Short mmCIF file of C-alpha atoms in Angstrom, two decimals:
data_model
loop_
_atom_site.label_atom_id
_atom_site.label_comp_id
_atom_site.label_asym_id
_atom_site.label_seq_id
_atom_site.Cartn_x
_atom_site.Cartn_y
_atom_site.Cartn_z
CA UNK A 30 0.00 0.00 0.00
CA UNK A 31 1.18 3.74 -0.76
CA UNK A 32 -0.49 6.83 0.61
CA UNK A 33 0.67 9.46 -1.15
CA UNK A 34 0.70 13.39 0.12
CA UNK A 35 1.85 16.01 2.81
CA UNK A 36 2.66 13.79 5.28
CA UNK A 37 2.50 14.34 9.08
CA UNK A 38 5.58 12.38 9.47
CA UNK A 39 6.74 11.15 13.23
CA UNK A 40 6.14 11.87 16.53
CA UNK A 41 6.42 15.62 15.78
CA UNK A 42 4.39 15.72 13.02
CA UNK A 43 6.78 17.33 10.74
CA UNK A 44 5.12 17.95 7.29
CA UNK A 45 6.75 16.37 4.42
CA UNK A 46 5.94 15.81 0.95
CA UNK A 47 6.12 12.50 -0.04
CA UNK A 48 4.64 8.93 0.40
CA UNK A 49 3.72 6.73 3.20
CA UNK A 50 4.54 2.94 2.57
CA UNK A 51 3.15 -0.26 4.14
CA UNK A 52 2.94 -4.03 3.52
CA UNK A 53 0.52 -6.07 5.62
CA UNK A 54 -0.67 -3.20 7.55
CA UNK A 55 2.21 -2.03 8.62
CA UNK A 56 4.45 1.20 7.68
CA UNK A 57 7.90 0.10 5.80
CA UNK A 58 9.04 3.77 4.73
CA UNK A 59 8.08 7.32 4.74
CA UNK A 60 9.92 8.64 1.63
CA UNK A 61 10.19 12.39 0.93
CA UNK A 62 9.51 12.89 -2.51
CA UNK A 63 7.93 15.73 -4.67
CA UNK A 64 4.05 14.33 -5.53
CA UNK A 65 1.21 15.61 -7.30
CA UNK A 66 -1.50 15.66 -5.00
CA UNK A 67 -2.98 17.73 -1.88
CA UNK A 68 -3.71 15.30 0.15
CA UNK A 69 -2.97 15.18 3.98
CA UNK A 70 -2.34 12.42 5.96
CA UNK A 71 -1.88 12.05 9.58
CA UNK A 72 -2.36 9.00 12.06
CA UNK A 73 -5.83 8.01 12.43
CA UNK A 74 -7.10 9.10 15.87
CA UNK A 75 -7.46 7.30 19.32
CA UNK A 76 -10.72 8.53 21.37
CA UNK A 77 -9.65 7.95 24.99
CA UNK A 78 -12.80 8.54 26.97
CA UNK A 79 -16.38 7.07 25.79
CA UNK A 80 -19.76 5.76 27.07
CA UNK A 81 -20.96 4.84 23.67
CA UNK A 82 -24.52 3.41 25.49
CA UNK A 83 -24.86 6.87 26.00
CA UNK A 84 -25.92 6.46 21.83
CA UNK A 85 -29.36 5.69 22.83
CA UNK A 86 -30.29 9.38 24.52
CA UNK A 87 -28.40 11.82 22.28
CA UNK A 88 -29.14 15.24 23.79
CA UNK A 89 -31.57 13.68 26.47
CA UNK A 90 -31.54 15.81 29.78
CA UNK A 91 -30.92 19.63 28.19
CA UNK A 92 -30.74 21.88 31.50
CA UNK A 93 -30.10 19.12 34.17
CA UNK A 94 -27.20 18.86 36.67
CA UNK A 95 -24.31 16.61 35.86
CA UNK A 96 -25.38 14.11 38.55
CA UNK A 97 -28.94 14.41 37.48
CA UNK A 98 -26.86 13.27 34.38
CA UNK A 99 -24.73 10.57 34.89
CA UNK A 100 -24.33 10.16 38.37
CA UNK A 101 -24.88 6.11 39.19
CA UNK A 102 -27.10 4.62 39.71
CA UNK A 103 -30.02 6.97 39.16
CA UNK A 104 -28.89 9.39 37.22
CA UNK A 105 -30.95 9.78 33.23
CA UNK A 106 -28.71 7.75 31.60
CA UNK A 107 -28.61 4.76 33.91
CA UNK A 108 -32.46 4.71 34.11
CA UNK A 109 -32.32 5.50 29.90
CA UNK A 110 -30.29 2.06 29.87
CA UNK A 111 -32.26 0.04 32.14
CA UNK A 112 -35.05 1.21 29.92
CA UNK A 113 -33.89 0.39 26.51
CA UNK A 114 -33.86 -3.09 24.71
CA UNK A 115 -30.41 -5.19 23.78
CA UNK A 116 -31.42 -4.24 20.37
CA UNK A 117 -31.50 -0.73 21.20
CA UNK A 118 -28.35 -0.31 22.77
CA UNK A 119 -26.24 -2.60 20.38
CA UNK A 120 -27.67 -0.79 17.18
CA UNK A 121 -27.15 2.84 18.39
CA UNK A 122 -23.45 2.11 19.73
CA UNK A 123 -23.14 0.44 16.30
CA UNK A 124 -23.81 3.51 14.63
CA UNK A 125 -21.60 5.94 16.92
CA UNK A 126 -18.93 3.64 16.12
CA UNK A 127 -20.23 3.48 12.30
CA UNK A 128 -19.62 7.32 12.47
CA UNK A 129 -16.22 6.99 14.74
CA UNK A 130 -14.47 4.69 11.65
CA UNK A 131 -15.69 7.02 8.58
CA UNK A 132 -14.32 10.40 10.33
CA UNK A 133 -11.02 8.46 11.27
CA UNK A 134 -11.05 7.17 14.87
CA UNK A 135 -9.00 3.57 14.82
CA UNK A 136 -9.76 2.92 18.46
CA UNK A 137 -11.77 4.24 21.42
CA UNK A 138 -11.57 3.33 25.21
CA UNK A 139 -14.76 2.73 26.69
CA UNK A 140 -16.48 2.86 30.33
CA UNK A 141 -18.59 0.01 29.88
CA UNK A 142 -21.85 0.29 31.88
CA UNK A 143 -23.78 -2.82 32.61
CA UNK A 144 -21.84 -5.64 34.04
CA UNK A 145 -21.09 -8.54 31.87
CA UNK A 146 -23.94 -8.18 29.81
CA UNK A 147 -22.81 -4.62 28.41
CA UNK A 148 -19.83 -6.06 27.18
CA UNK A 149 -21.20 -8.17 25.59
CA UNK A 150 -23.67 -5.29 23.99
CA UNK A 151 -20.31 -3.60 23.03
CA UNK A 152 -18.93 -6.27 21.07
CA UNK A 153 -22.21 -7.16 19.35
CA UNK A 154 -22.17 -4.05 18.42
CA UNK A 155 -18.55 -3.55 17.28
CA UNK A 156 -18.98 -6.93 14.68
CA UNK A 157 -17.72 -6.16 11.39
CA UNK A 158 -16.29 -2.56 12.41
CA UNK A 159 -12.71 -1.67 12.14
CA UNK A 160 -12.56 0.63 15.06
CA UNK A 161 -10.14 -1.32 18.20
CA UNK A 162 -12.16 -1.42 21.34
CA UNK A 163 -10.65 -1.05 24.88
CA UNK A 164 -13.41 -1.94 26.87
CA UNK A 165 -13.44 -1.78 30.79
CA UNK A 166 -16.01 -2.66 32.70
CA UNK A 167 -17.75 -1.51 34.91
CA UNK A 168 -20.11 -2.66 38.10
CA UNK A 169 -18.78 -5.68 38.81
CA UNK A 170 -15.26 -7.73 38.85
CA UNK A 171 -17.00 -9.90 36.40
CA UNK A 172 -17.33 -7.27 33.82
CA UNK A 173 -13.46 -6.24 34.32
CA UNK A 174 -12.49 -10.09 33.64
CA UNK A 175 -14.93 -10.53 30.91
CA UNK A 176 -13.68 -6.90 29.34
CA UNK A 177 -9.87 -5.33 29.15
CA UNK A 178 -10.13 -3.81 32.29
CA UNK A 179 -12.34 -1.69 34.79
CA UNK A 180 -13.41 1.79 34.34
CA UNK A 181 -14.49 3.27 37.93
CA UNK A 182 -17.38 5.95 38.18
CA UNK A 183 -15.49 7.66 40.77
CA UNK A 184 -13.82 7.63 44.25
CA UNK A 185 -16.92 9.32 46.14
CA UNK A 186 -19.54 6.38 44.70
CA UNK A 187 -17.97 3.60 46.18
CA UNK A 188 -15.26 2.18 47.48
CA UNK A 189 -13.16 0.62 44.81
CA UNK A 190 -9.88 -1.06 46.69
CA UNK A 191 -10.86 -4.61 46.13
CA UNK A 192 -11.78 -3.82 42.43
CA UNK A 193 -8.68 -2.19 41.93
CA UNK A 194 -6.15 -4.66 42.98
CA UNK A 195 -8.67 -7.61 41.19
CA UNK A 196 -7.32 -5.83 38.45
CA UNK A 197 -4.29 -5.58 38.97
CA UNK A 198 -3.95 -9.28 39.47
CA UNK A 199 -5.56 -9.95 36.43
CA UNK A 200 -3.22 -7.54 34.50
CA UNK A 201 -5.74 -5.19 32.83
CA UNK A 202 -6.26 -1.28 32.94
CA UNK A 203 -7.82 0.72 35.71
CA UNK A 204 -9.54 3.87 34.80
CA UNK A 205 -11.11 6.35 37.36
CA UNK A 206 -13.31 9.36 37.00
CA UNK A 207 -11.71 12.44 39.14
CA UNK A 208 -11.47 15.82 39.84
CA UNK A 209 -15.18 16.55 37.25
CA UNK A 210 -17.27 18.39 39.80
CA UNK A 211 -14.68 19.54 42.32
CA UNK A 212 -10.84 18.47 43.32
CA UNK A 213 -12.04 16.27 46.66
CA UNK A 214 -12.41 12.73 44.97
CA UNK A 215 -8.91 13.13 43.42
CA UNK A 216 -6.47 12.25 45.89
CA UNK A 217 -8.77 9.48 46.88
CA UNK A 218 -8.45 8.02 42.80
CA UNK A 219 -4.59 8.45 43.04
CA UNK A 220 -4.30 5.90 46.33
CA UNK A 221 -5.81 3.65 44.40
CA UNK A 222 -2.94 4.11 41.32
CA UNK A 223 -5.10 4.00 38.53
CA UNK A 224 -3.66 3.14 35.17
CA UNK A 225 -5.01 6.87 34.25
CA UNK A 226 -7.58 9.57 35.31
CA UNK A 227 -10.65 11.33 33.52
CA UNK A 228 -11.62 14.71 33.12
CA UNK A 229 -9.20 16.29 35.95
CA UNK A 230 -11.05 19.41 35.69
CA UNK A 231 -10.36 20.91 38.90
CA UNK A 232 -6.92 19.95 40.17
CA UNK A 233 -5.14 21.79 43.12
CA UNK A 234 -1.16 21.60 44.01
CA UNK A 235 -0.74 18.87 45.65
CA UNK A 236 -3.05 16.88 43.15
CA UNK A 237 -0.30 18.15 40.09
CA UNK A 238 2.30 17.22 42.24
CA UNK A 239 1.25 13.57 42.61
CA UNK A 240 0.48 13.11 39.12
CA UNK A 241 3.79 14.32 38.19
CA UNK A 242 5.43 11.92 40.77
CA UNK A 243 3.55 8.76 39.45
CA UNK A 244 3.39 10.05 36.00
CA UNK A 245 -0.28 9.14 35.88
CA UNK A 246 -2.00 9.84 32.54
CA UNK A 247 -5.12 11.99 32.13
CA UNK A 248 -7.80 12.06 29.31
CA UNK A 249 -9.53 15.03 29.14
CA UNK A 250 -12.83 16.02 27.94
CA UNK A 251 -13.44 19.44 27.68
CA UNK A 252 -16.91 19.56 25.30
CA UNK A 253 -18.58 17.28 27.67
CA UNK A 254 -17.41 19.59 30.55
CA UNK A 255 -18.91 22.79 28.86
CA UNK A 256 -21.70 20.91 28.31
CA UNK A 257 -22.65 20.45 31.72
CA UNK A 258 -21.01 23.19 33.47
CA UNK A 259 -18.31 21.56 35.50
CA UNK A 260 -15.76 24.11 34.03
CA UNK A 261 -12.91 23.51 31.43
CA UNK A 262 -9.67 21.27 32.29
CA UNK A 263 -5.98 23.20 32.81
CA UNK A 264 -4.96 20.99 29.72
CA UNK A 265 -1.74 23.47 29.60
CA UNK A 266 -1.05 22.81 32.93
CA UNK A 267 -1.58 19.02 32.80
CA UNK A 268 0.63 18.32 29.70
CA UNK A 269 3.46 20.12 31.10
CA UNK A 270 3.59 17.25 34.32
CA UNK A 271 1.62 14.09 32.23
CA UNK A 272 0.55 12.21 29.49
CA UNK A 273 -2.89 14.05 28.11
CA UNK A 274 -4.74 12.44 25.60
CA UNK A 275 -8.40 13.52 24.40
CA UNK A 276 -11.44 11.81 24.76
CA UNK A 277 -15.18 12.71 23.56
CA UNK A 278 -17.04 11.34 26.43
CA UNK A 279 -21.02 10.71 27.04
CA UNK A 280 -22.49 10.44 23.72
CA UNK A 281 -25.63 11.83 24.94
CA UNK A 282 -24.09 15.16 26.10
CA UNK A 283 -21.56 15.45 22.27
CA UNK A 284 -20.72 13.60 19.30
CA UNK A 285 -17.98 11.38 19.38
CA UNK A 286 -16.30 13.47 17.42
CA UNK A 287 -12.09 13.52 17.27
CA UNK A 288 -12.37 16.57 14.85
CA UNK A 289 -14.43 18.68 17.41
CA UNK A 290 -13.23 17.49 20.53
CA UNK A 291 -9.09 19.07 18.80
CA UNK A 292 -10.75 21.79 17.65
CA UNK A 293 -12.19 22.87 21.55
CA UNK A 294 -9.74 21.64 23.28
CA UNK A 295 -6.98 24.05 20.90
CA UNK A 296 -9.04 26.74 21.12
CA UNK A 297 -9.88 26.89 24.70
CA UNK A 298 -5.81 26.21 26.19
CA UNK A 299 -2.75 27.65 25.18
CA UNK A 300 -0.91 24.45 23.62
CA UNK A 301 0.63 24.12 20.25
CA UNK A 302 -1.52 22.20 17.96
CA UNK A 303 0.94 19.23 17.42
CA UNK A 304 0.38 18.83 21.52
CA UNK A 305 -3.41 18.61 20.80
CA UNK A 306 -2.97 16.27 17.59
CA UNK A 307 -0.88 14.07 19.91
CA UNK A 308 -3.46 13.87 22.53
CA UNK A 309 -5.45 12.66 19.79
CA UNK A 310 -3.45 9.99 18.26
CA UNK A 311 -0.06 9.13 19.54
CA UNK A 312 -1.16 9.78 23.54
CA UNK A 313 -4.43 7.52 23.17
CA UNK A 314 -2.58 4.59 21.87
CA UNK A 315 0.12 4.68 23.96
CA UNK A 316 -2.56 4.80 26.71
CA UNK A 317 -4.12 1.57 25.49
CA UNK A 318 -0.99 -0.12 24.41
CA UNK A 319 -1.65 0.21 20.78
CA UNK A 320 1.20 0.58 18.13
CA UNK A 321 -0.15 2.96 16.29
CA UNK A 322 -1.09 6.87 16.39
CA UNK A 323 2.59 7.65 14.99
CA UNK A 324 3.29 7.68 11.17
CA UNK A 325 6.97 6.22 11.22
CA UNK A 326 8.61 2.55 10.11
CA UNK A 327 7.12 -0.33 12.43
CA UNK A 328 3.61 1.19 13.21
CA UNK A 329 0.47 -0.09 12.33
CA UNK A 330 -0.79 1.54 9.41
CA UNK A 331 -3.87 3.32 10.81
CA UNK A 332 -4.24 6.16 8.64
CA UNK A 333 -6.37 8.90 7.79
CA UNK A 334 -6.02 10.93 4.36
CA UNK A 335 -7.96 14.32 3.61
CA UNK A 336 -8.11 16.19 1.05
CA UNK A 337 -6.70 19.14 1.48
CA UNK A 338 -8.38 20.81 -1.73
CA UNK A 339 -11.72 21.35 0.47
CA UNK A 340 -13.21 25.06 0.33
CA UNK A 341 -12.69 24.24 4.01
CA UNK A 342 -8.45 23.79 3.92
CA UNK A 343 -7.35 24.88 0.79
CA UNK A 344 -5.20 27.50 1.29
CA UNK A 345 -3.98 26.85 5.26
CA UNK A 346 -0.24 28.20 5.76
CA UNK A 347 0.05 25.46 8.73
CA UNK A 348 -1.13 22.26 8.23
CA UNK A 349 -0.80 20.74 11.54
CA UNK A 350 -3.08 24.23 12.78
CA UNK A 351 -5.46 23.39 9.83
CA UNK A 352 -5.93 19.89 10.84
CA UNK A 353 -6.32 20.58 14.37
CA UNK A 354 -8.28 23.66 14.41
CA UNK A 355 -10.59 23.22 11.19
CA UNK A 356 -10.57 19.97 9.81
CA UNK A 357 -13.84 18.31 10.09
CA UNK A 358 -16.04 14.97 8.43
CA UNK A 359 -16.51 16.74 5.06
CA UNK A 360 -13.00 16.99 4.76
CA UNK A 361 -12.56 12.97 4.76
CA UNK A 362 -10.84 11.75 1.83
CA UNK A 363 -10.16 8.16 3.01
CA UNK A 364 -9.49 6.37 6.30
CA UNK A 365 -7.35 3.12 6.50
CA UNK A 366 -7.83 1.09 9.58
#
């Protein structure tokens, strides 16, 4: 396979002319070379944060509170789930992650809700897509050893401990809520040395400190925190001690959308936009061990092409900025997962 065009090349994404190569899905070469075409191609992205279930209520709950929400167990979209049908569920996550593959998203990480049987929902649904699932569960220590992992609501619902080191036994990924309404759940998730932490909206000294020290990860998901209120995460602030990758969240509240979820998050911190196209490909995967989100010899060759033609980018002086910044679905001139 050769994708030809101004590629994002490396961990940096330097732009080069030239050609991407790859046999049996994975990249060989990136050769500079003069080519007569304006396509752009960058890795394909890695959505770190979603509750795809969430497909079944899209904007459900306008005006409510974010434990009105969310919160377990009563919260809308638990008692939305408890309401709906397996059929239900499994078709409208199949369409989120329909729409996820044709916009570019290789993989996504997913708080499962629903024990064992929502994993099994999830991979119903997933049947014939190319998008990777991470899927932790949630609920139960069942769900975490029928999924990849567990994916805790947060340190104020319950007490996770005996969860926690379940899964550590069984060698999977821990994933904890924090920090989303207020910063007094947070040092409570670090004690329990989660794999990585979500949202991280409202950290305070000490809290940076100690995710510096254990070089704990955070996703971030600033449209969903707009959305309902909570405030906007110190993403500048964050990146300069951790790992920050990007992550749409509750389908109910946005779409799982890589393109908008850049475009926010570069608009509302002061970062580069090669740090926000990293928290949206390279960060991700490393987050779920994936070999990809990095165009460079002896990745996978998860790859998305636009065309950079569009009424929308023709024209853009920075390329990485464009992407980042104003790229959207219309703009899709090919994905390769």
């Amino acid at each position: 396979m050769i994708v030809e065009g101004t590629v994002l090349r490396g961990p940096e994404f330097e732009p080069v002319e030239g050609r991407v190569v790859a046999e049996d899905g994975e990249i060989t070469a990136v050769e500079e070379e003069a080519v007569d075409t304006e396509n752009i191609v960058l890795p394909a992205f890695v959505n770190a944060h979603t509750h795809l279930g969430d497909s079944i209520a899209k904007e459900a709950g306008a005006g409510l509170s974010l434990d009105d929400l969310v919160a377990p167990p009563d919260g809308l979209k638990h008692r939305l789930l408890a309401a709906a049908t397996r059929e239900e569920t499994v078709e409208a996550m199949h369409r989120s992650l329909r729409l996820m593959g044709s916009t570019g998203t290789a993989a996504c990480i997913e708080f499962r809700e629903g024990g064992v049987e929502g994993v099994e929902y999830i991979r119903e649904a997933a049947a014939g897509l190319p998008v990777d699932l991470t899927i932790l569960g949630r609920e139960t220590e069942a769900a975490m050893h029928e999924a990849d992992g567990f994916g805790a609501s947060g340190a104020r619902d319950a007490d996770f401990d005996r969860l926690r080191n379940a899964t550590r036994e069984a060698g999977k990924l821990f994933g904890i809520h924090a920090g989303e309404r207020d910063p007094h759940d947070i040092n409570a998730a670090l004690d329990l040395d989660p794999d990585f932490l979500v949202h991280m909206v409202h950290p305070e000294a000490i809290h940076y400190d100690r995710v510096a020290d254990n070089d704990t990860p955070v996703v971030v998901c600033p449209r969903s925190n707009l959305v309902t209120g909570v405030g906007v995460p110190p993403i500048r602030e964050l990146g300069e001690r951790t790992t920050v990758a990007l992550g749409t969240d509750n389908v109910m509240l946005n779409s799982p959308s890589m393109f908008r979820e850049m475009a926010v998050a570069a608009k509302l911190a002061d970062v580069p936009a090669t740090d926000v196209l990293r928290m949206a490909t390279r960060n991700g995967a490393k987050l779920a061990g994936l070999n990809y989100g990095v165009i460079e010899p002896g990745r996978e060759a998860k790859l998305l092409v636009l065309d950079g033609d569009t009424d929308n980018l023709a024209g853009a002086r920075d390329v990485v900025r464009a992407v980042v910044r104003r790229a959207g679905a219309a703009d899709v001139k090919d994905v390769i997962l």
